[in-house]
Structures are given as C-alpha cells and as structure tokens.
Amino acid sequence: LASVGQGVAPDHPVQNVNWYDVVKWCNARSEMEGLDPVYFVSGDVYRSGDFGDDATTVQAMPPANGYRLPTTTEWEWAARGGPSGLGYIYSGNNDLNAVGWFEDNSGNTTKTVGTKAGNELGVHDMSGNVWEWVLVPNEAVQRHRGGSFSAYASRCAVTSIDLRGVNYARRIEIGFRVARNAED
C-alpha cells in the first residue's frame, strides 16, 4: 500500500489521497511557484486540517492563477477530447484496452502514466489508472471521475461519476490531476 500522496513509482499517478490532501497540495504548489493559492478557509489560505465531510468549509477562489482541481465540467470536456472529440465511450476510444488501465488489464495496480493512447487533445489516462478528484463548487459531496485500475470497464466511461465525501478514506485507486485558469 502506498503512503499518502505517493504513487507506486515516480512515473505512476499519485494515489491514496483524499480531497483535503489534494487541495492543500494545490495551494502548496501554487505558493512554491509564486502563484495565487485557490483554496481558503475563513479568508485564510488553506494549509492544514480536515473538516469532516463538509467541503463547503474550504472555499475556492476561481479567479486565482494557482493550481486547482478541474471542475467536473472541465474534466469531462477534456476527457471527451474537447472540440475535436469524436464521442467515444472512453477518453479517446471505444476500446478501453487502447486508452486505459482497468480491472481486466492492470494486474490490480497502477501503471506508468502515458503508456496508453491519448485522446483527441493528447491527454492520457483519463479513463482508468486512478479515479480523479474534481471540484464541485459549494457542494459538501465531491466527485471522482475516470475509473481506476480496479474498476469495471463501465466505471471508466467519460460519463461515469463516483460521489464521495471529501474526507473519504484514502484509497490506492484515488488520485488527481490539476488545472489552472488560462492566462489573460
């Protein structure tokens, strides 16, 4: 079992994180790079603590230029291949074996990122490998998208959504990817 926020290897996805772990990481990376943090609690930059299953305690400041979770809409747009999307069931293909690691082909572990084909935008691993936390503003329950190495094929479809509390147990099949607002 990987420890919190580690992957099986440096070229594997980060895994074993809850929502709080991820948004703290986003703020830390933003500050390290001189960017404006996105997540706040009572007007202060969010750096520590968990607040049970109520994600509304941590507020996202969308205009900030720092790292953040993609919204569920942004995540699905990217997974579908953006404006070039061809309407595939999975991110980049109707054959999950071509684009993702899931229960039938993973050996029950994560795999090196980017080893399966990307989608129409050139984005890899949005179907399978690890579930990814996404941001649902002002809701206590957050979501994961994309399925994982241990998921059935149907759970890896771009339309699949898994609802979880933000303090949901850290699990080896849950990770994340980050987004930033476009520069003006």
PDB file of C-alpha atoms in Angstrom:
ATOM      1  CA  LEU A   1       0.000   0.000   0.000  1.00  0.00           C
ATOM      2  CA  ALA A   2       1.409   3.381  -0.988  1.00  0.00           C
ATOM      3  CA  SER A   3       1.669   6.041   1.699  1.00  0.00           C
ATOM      4  CA  VAL A   4      -0.441   9.194   1.468  1.00  0.00           C
ATOM      5  CA  GLY A   5       0.167  11.011  -1.780  1.00  0.00           C
ATOM      6  CA  GLN A   6       2.687   8.611  -3.235  1.00  0.00           C
ATOM      7  CA  GLY A   7       2.488   6.506  -6.326  1.00  0.00           C
ATOM      8  CA  VAL A   8       3.838   3.027  -6.882  1.00  0.00           C
ATOM      9  CA  ALA A   9       6.782   4.625  -8.723  1.00  0.00           C
ATOM     10  CA  PRO A  10       7.761   8.177  -9.765  1.00  0.00           C
ATOM     11  CA  ASP A  11       6.182   7.705 -13.208  1.00  0.00           C
ATOM     12  CA  HIS A  12       2.878   6.370 -11.841  1.00  0.00           C
ATOM     13  CA  PRO A  13      -0.090   8.528 -10.823  1.00  0.00           C
ATOM     14  CA  VAL A  14      -0.269   9.955  -7.321  1.00  0.00           C
ATOM     15  CA  GLN A  15      -2.718   7.883  -5.322  1.00  0.00           C
ATOM     16  CA  ASN A  16      -4.062   7.328  -1.838  1.00  0.00           C
ATOM     17  CA  VAL A  17      -5.268  10.911  -1.300  1.00  0.00           C
ATOM     18  CA  ASN A  18      -8.493  12.395  -0.030  1.00  0.00           C
ATOM     19  CA  TRP A  19      -9.960  15.686  -1.279  1.00  0.00           C
ATOM     20  CA  TYR A  20      -8.372  17.707   1.544  1.00  0.00           C
ATOM     21  CA  ASP A  21      -4.913  16.287   0.753  1.00  0.00           C
ATOM     22  CA  VAL A  22      -5.289  17.347  -2.870  1.00  0.00           C
ATOM     23  CA  VAL A  23      -6.451  20.930  -2.346  1.00  0.00           C
ATOM     24  CA  LYS A  24      -3.704  21.507   0.264  1.00  0.00           C
ATOM     25  CA  TRP A  25      -1.189  20.201  -2.304  1.00  0.00           C
ATOM     26  CA  CYS A  26      -2.614  22.565  -4.949  1.00  0.00           C
ATOM     27  CA  ASN A  27      -2.139  25.547  -2.630  1.00  0.00           C
ATOM     28  CA  ALA A  28       1.376  24.450  -1.628  1.00  0.00           C
ATOM     29  CA  ARG A  29       2.483  24.041  -5.241  1.00  0.00           C
ATOM     30  CA  SER A  30       0.916  27.382  -6.144  1.00  0.00           C
ATOM     31  CA  GLU A  31       2.802  29.156  -3.356  1.00  0.00           C
ATOM     32  CA  MET A  32       6.071  27.384  -4.255  1.00  0.00           C
ATOM     33  CA  GLU A  33       5.738  28.736  -7.815  1.00  0.00           C
ATOM     34  CA  GLY A  34       4.708  32.257  -6.759  1.00  0.00           C
ATOM     35  CA  LEU A  35       1.113  31.804  -7.921  1.00  0.00           C
ATOM     36  CA  ASP A  36      -2.036  32.830  -6.066  1.00  0.00           C
ATOM     37  CA  PRO A  37      -3.473  29.967  -3.980  1.00  0.00           C
ATOM     38  CA  VAL A  38      -7.017  28.936  -4.866  1.00  0.00           C
ATOM     39  CA  TYR A  39      -8.391  27.424  -1.639  1.00  0.00           C
ATOM     40  CA  PHE A  40      -9.268  29.364   1.530  1.00  0.00           C
ATOM     41  CA  VAL A  41     -10.868  28.771   4.933  1.00  0.00           C
ATOM     42  CA  SER A  42     -12.394  31.814   6.648  1.00  0.00           C
ATOM     43  CA  GLY A  43     -10.398  34.142   4.409  1.00  0.00           C
ATOM     44  CA  ASP A  44      -7.017  32.465   5.095  1.00  0.00           C
ATOM     45  CA  VAL A  45      -5.020  30.307   2.682  1.00  0.00           C
ATOM     46  CA  TYR A  46      -5.909  26.678   3.381  1.00  0.00           C
ATOM     47  CA  ARG A  47      -2.780  24.832   4.501  1.00  0.00           C
ATOM     48  CA  SER A  48      -3.826  22.328   7.156  1.00  0.00           C
ATOM     49  CA  GLY A  49      -6.687  20.457   8.760  1.00  0.00           C
ATOM     50  CA  ASP A  50      -9.647  18.409   7.630  1.00  0.00           C
ATOM     51  CA  PHE A  51     -13.239  19.420   8.227  1.00  0.00           C
ATOM     52  CA  GLY A  52     -15.157  16.154   8.111  1.00  0.00           C
ATOM     53  CA  ASP A  53     -17.334  15.583   5.093  1.00  0.00           C
ATOM     54  CA  ASP A  54     -18.294  19.225   4.517  1.00  0.00           C
ATOM     55  CA  ALA A  55     -16.349  20.588   1.552  1.00  0.00           C
ATOM     56  CA  THR A  56     -18.120  23.948   1.841  1.00  0.00           C
ATOM     57  CA  THR A  57     -15.754  24.935   4.687  1.00  0.00           C
ATOM     58  CA  VAL A  58     -12.960  25.214   2.113  1.00  0.00           C
ATOM     59  CA  GLN A  59     -13.793  27.885  -0.466  1.00  0.00           C
ATOM     60  CA  ALA A  60     -12.288  28.034  -3.940  1.00  0.00           C
ATOM     61  CA  MET A  61     -11.422  31.455  -5.315  1.00  0.00           C
ATOM     62  CA  PRO A  62     -11.772  30.750  -9.059  1.00  0.00           C
ATOM     63  CA  PRO A  63     -10.062  33.923 -10.376  1.00  0.00           C
ATOM     64  CA  ALA A  64      -6.766  32.903  -8.704  1.00  0.00           C
ATOM     65  CA  ASN A  65      -3.998  31.809 -11.073  1.00  0.00           C
ATOM     66  CA  GLY A  66      -2.777  28.898  -8.927  1.00  0.00           C
ATOM     67  CA  TYR A  67      -3.295  25.174  -9.207  1.00  0.00           C
ATOM     68  CA  ARG A  68      -6.729  23.707  -8.550  1.00  0.00           C
ATOM     69  CA  LEU A  69      -8.862  20.698  -9.251  1.00  0.00           C
ATOM     70  CA  PRO A  70     -10.716  20.835 -12.554  1.00  0.00           C
ATOM     71  CA  THR A  71     -14.448  21.276 -12.235  1.00  0.00           C
ATOM     72  CA  THR A  72     -16.475  18.235 -13.209  1.00  0.00           C
ATOM     73  CA  THR A  73     -17.468  20.077 -16.419  1.00  0.00           C
ATOM     74  CA  GLU A  74     -13.840  20.896 -17.289  1.00  0.00           C
ATOM     75  CA  TRP A  75     -12.767  17.336 -16.531  1.00  0.00           C
ATOM     76  CA  GLU A  76     -15.449  15.845 -18.789  1.00  0.00           C
ATOM     77  CA  TRP A  77     -14.715  18.334 -21.601  1.00  0.00           C
ATOM     78  CA  ALA A  78     -11.037  17.303 -21.533  1.00  0.00           C
ATOM     79  CA  ALA A  79     -11.873  13.588 -21.246  1.00  0.00           C
ATOM     80  CA  ARG A  80     -14.200  13.844 -24.260  1.00  0.00           C
ATOM     81  CA  GLY A  81     -11.391  15.344 -26.352  1.00  0.00           C
ATOM     82  CA  GLY A  82     -12.556  18.969 -26.298  1.00  0.00           C
ATOM     83  CA  PRO A  83     -13.815  20.450 -29.587  1.00  0.00           C
ATOM     84  CA  SER A  84     -12.131  17.629 -31.533  1.00  0.00           C
ATOM     85  CA  GLY A  85     -13.925  14.911 -29.549  1.00  0.00           C
ATOM     86  CA  LEU A  86     -15.444  12.091 -31.553  1.00  0.00           C
ATOM     87  CA  GLY A  87     -17.963  10.956 -28.936  1.00  0.00           C
ATOM     88  CA  TYR A  88     -16.097   7.905 -27.668  1.00  0.00           C
ATOM     89  CA  ILE A  89     -17.294   5.943 -24.627  1.00  0.00           C
ATOM     90  CA  TYR A  90     -13.825   6.180 -23.059  1.00  0.00           C
ATOM     91  CA  SER A  91     -11.362   9.033 -23.273  1.00  0.00           C
ATOM     92  CA  GLY A  92     -10.022   8.674 -26.821  1.00  0.00           C
ATOM     93  CA  ASN A  93     -11.510   5.365 -27.984  1.00  0.00           C
ATOM     94  CA  ASN A  94     -14.443   2.967 -27.693  1.00  0.00           C
ATOM     95  CA  ASP A  95     -11.932   0.212 -26.823  1.00  0.00           C
ATOM     96  CA  LEU A  96     -10.824   0.743 -23.227  1.00  0.00           C
ATOM     97  CA  ASN A  97      -7.811  -1.553 -23.708  1.00  0.00           C
ATOM     98  CA  ALA A  98      -6.403   1.043 -26.132  1.00  0.00           C
ATOM     99  CA  VAL A  99      -6.643   4.003 -23.741  1.00  0.00           C
ATOM    100  CA  GLY A 100      -6.894   2.827 -20.151  1.00  0.00           C
ATOM    101  CA  TRP A 101      -5.809   0.573 -17.328  1.00  0.00           C
ATOM    102  CA  PHE A 102      -8.746  -1.161 -15.638  1.00  0.00           C
ATOM    103  CA  GLU A 103      -9.546  -4.432 -13.879  1.00  0.00           C
ATOM    104  CA  ASP A 104      -9.133  -6.611 -16.994  1.00  0.00           C
ATOM    105  CA  ASN A 105      -5.631  -5.439 -17.972  1.00  0.00           C
ATOM    106  CA  SER A 106      -3.954  -3.781 -14.965  1.00  0.00           C
ATOM    107  CA  GLY A 107      -2.878  -6.700 -12.791  1.00  0.00           C
ATOM    108  CA  ASN A 108      -4.624  -4.786  -9.975  1.00  0.00           C
ATOM    109  CA  THR A 109      -2.079  -1.966  -9.779  1.00  0.00           C
ATOM    110  CA  THR A 110      -1.461   1.430 -11.353  1.00  0.00           C
ATOM    111  CA  LYS A 111       0.681   1.653 -14.448  1.00  0.00           C
ATOM    112  CA  THR A 112       3.157   4.197 -15.805  1.00  0.00           C
ATOM    113  CA  VAL A 113       1.284   7.302 -16.942  1.00  0.00           C
ATOM    114  CA  GLY A 114       1.009   7.943 -20.663  1.00  0.00           C
ATOM    115  CA  THR A 115       1.606   4.346 -21.777  1.00  0.00           C
ATOM    116  CA  LYS A 116      -1.830   4.001 -23.374  1.00  0.00           C
ATOM    117  CA  ALA A 117      -3.045   6.149 -26.273  1.00  0.00           C
ATOM    118  CA  GLY A 118      -4.136   9.697 -25.530  1.00  0.00           C
ATOM    119  CA  ASN A 119      -7.421  11.251 -26.554  1.00  0.00           C
ATOM    120  CA  GLU A 120      -8.093  13.828 -29.277  1.00  0.00           C
ATOM    121  CA  LEU A 121      -6.423  16.537 -27.145  1.00  0.00           C
ATOM    122  CA  GLY A 122      -3.401  14.327 -26.478  1.00  0.00           C
ATOM    123  CA  VAL A 123      -4.408  13.852 -22.819  1.00  0.00           C
ATOM    124  CA  HIS A 124      -3.648  10.419 -21.362  1.00  0.00           C
ATOM    125  CA  ASP A 125      -5.103   8.282 -18.563  1.00  0.00           C
ATOM    126  CA  MET A 126      -8.497   9.927 -18.202  1.00  0.00           C
ATOM    127  CA  SER A 127     -10.149   6.504 -18.382  1.00  0.00           C
ATOM    128  CA  GLY A 128      -8.690   4.115 -15.826  1.00  0.00           C
ATOM    129  CA  ASN A 129      -5.446   4.056 -13.825  1.00  0.00           C
ATOM    130  CA  VAL A 130      -6.827   6.141 -10.883  1.00  0.00           C
ATOM    131  CA  TRP A 131     -10.100   7.871 -10.114  1.00  0.00           C
ATOM    132  CA  GLU A 132      -9.509  11.635 -10.161  1.00  0.00           C
ATOM    133  CA  TRP A 133     -10.959  14.145  -7.715  1.00  0.00           C
ATOM    134  CA  VAL A 134     -12.841  17.007  -9.367  1.00  0.00           C
ATOM    135  CA  LEU A 135     -14.240  20.213  -7.897  1.00  0.00           C
ATOM    136  CA  VAL A 136     -17.949  20.734  -7.468  1.00  0.00           C
ATOM    137  CA  PRO A 137     -18.177  24.301  -6.098  1.00  0.00           C
ATOM    138  CA  ASN A 138     -20.275  24.887  -2.978  1.00  0.00           C
ATOM    139  CA  GLU A 139     -21.235  21.243  -2.505  1.00  0.00           C
ATOM    140  CA  ALA A 140     -20.349  19.140   0.523  1.00  0.00           C
ATOM    141  CA  VAL A 141     -20.044  15.953  -1.546  1.00  0.00           C
ATOM    142  CA  GLN A 142     -17.326  15.931  -4.168  1.00  0.00           C
ATOM    143  CA  ARG A 143     -16.765  13.572  -7.062  1.00  0.00           C
ATOM    144  CA  HIS A 144     -14.186  11.344  -8.694  1.00  0.00           C
ATOM    145  CA  ARG A 145     -14.105  10.798 -12.416  1.00  0.00           C
ATOM    146  CA  GLY A 146     -12.463   8.370 -14.831  1.00  0.00           C
ATOM    147  CA  GLY A 147     -12.437   4.973 -13.151  1.00  0.00           C
ATOM    148  CA  SER A 148      -9.348   3.155 -11.954  1.00  0.00           C
ATOM    149  CA  PHE A 149      -7.075   0.157 -12.386  1.00  0.00           C
ATOM    150  CA  SER A 150      -9.513  -1.873 -10.273  1.00  0.00           C
ATOM    151  CA  ALA A 151     -12.751  -0.650 -11.886  1.00  0.00           C
ATOM    152  CA  TYR A 152     -15.121  -2.383 -14.279  1.00  0.00           C
ATOM    153  CA  ALA A 153     -14.943  -1.023 -17.820  1.00  0.00           C
ATOM    154  CA  SER A 154     -18.307   0.750 -17.445  1.00  0.00           C
ATOM    155  CA  ARG A 155     -16.924   2.755 -14.493  1.00  0.00           C
ATOM    156  CA  CYS A 156     -14.137   4.112 -16.762  1.00  0.00           C
ATOM    157  CA  ALA A 157     -16.523   5.751 -19.249  1.00  0.00           C
ATOM    158  CA  VAL A 158     -16.216   9.538 -19.560  1.00  0.00           C
ATOM    159  CA  THR A 159     -19.760   9.850 -18.191  1.00  0.00           C
ATOM    160  CA  SER A 160     -19.092   7.807 -15.035  1.00  0.00           C
ATOM    161  CA  ILE A 161     -19.207   9.754 -11.759  1.00  0.00           C
ATOM    162  CA  ASP A 162     -18.421   8.476  -8.275  1.00  0.00           C
ATOM    163  CA  LEU A 163     -19.772  10.543  -5.367  1.00  0.00           C
ATOM    164  CA  ARG A 164     -17.728  10.594  -2.167  1.00  0.00           C
ATOM    165  CA  GLY A 165     -17.382  12.694   0.933  1.00  0.00           C
ATOM    166  CA  VAL A 166     -14.274  14.873   0.868  1.00  0.00           C
ATOM    167  CA  ASN A 167     -12.815  13.060   3.864  1.00  0.00           C
ATOM    168  CA  TYR A 168     -13.477   9.693   2.231  1.00  0.00           C
ATOM    169  CA  ALA A 169     -10.844   7.156   3.226  1.00  0.00           C
ATOM    170  CA  ARG A 170      -7.607   7.466   1.335  1.00  0.00           C
ATOM    171  CA  ARG A 171      -7.565   4.649  -1.180  1.00  0.00           C
ATOM    172  CA  ILE A 172      -4.958   3.397  -3.592  1.00  0.00           C
ATOM    173  CA  GLU A 173      -7.301   3.806  -6.559  1.00  0.00           C
ATOM    174  CA  ILE A 174      -7.919   7.541  -5.981  1.00  0.00           C
ATOM    175  CA  GLY A 175      -5.646  10.286  -7.290  1.00  0.00           C
ATOM    176  CA  PHE A 176      -5.930  13.610  -9.090  1.00  0.00           C
ATOM    177  CA  ARG A 177      -4.862  15.893 -11.909  1.00  0.00           C
ATOM    178  CA  VAL A 178      -4.716  19.666 -11.672  1.00  0.00           C
ATOM    179  CA  ALA A 179      -5.866  22.635 -13.710  1.00  0.00           C
ATOM    180  CA  ARG A 180      -5.075  26.351 -13.846  1.00  0.00           C
ATOM    181  CA  ASN A 181      -7.046  29.240 -15.209  1.00  0.00           C
ATOM    182  CA  ALA A 182      -5.909  30.495 -18.597  1.00  0.00           C
ATOM    183  CA  GLU A 183      -3.578  33.489 -18.570  1.00  0.00           C
ATOM    184  CA  ASP A 184      -5.165  36.757 -19.692  1.00  0.00           C
TER     185      ASP A 184
END
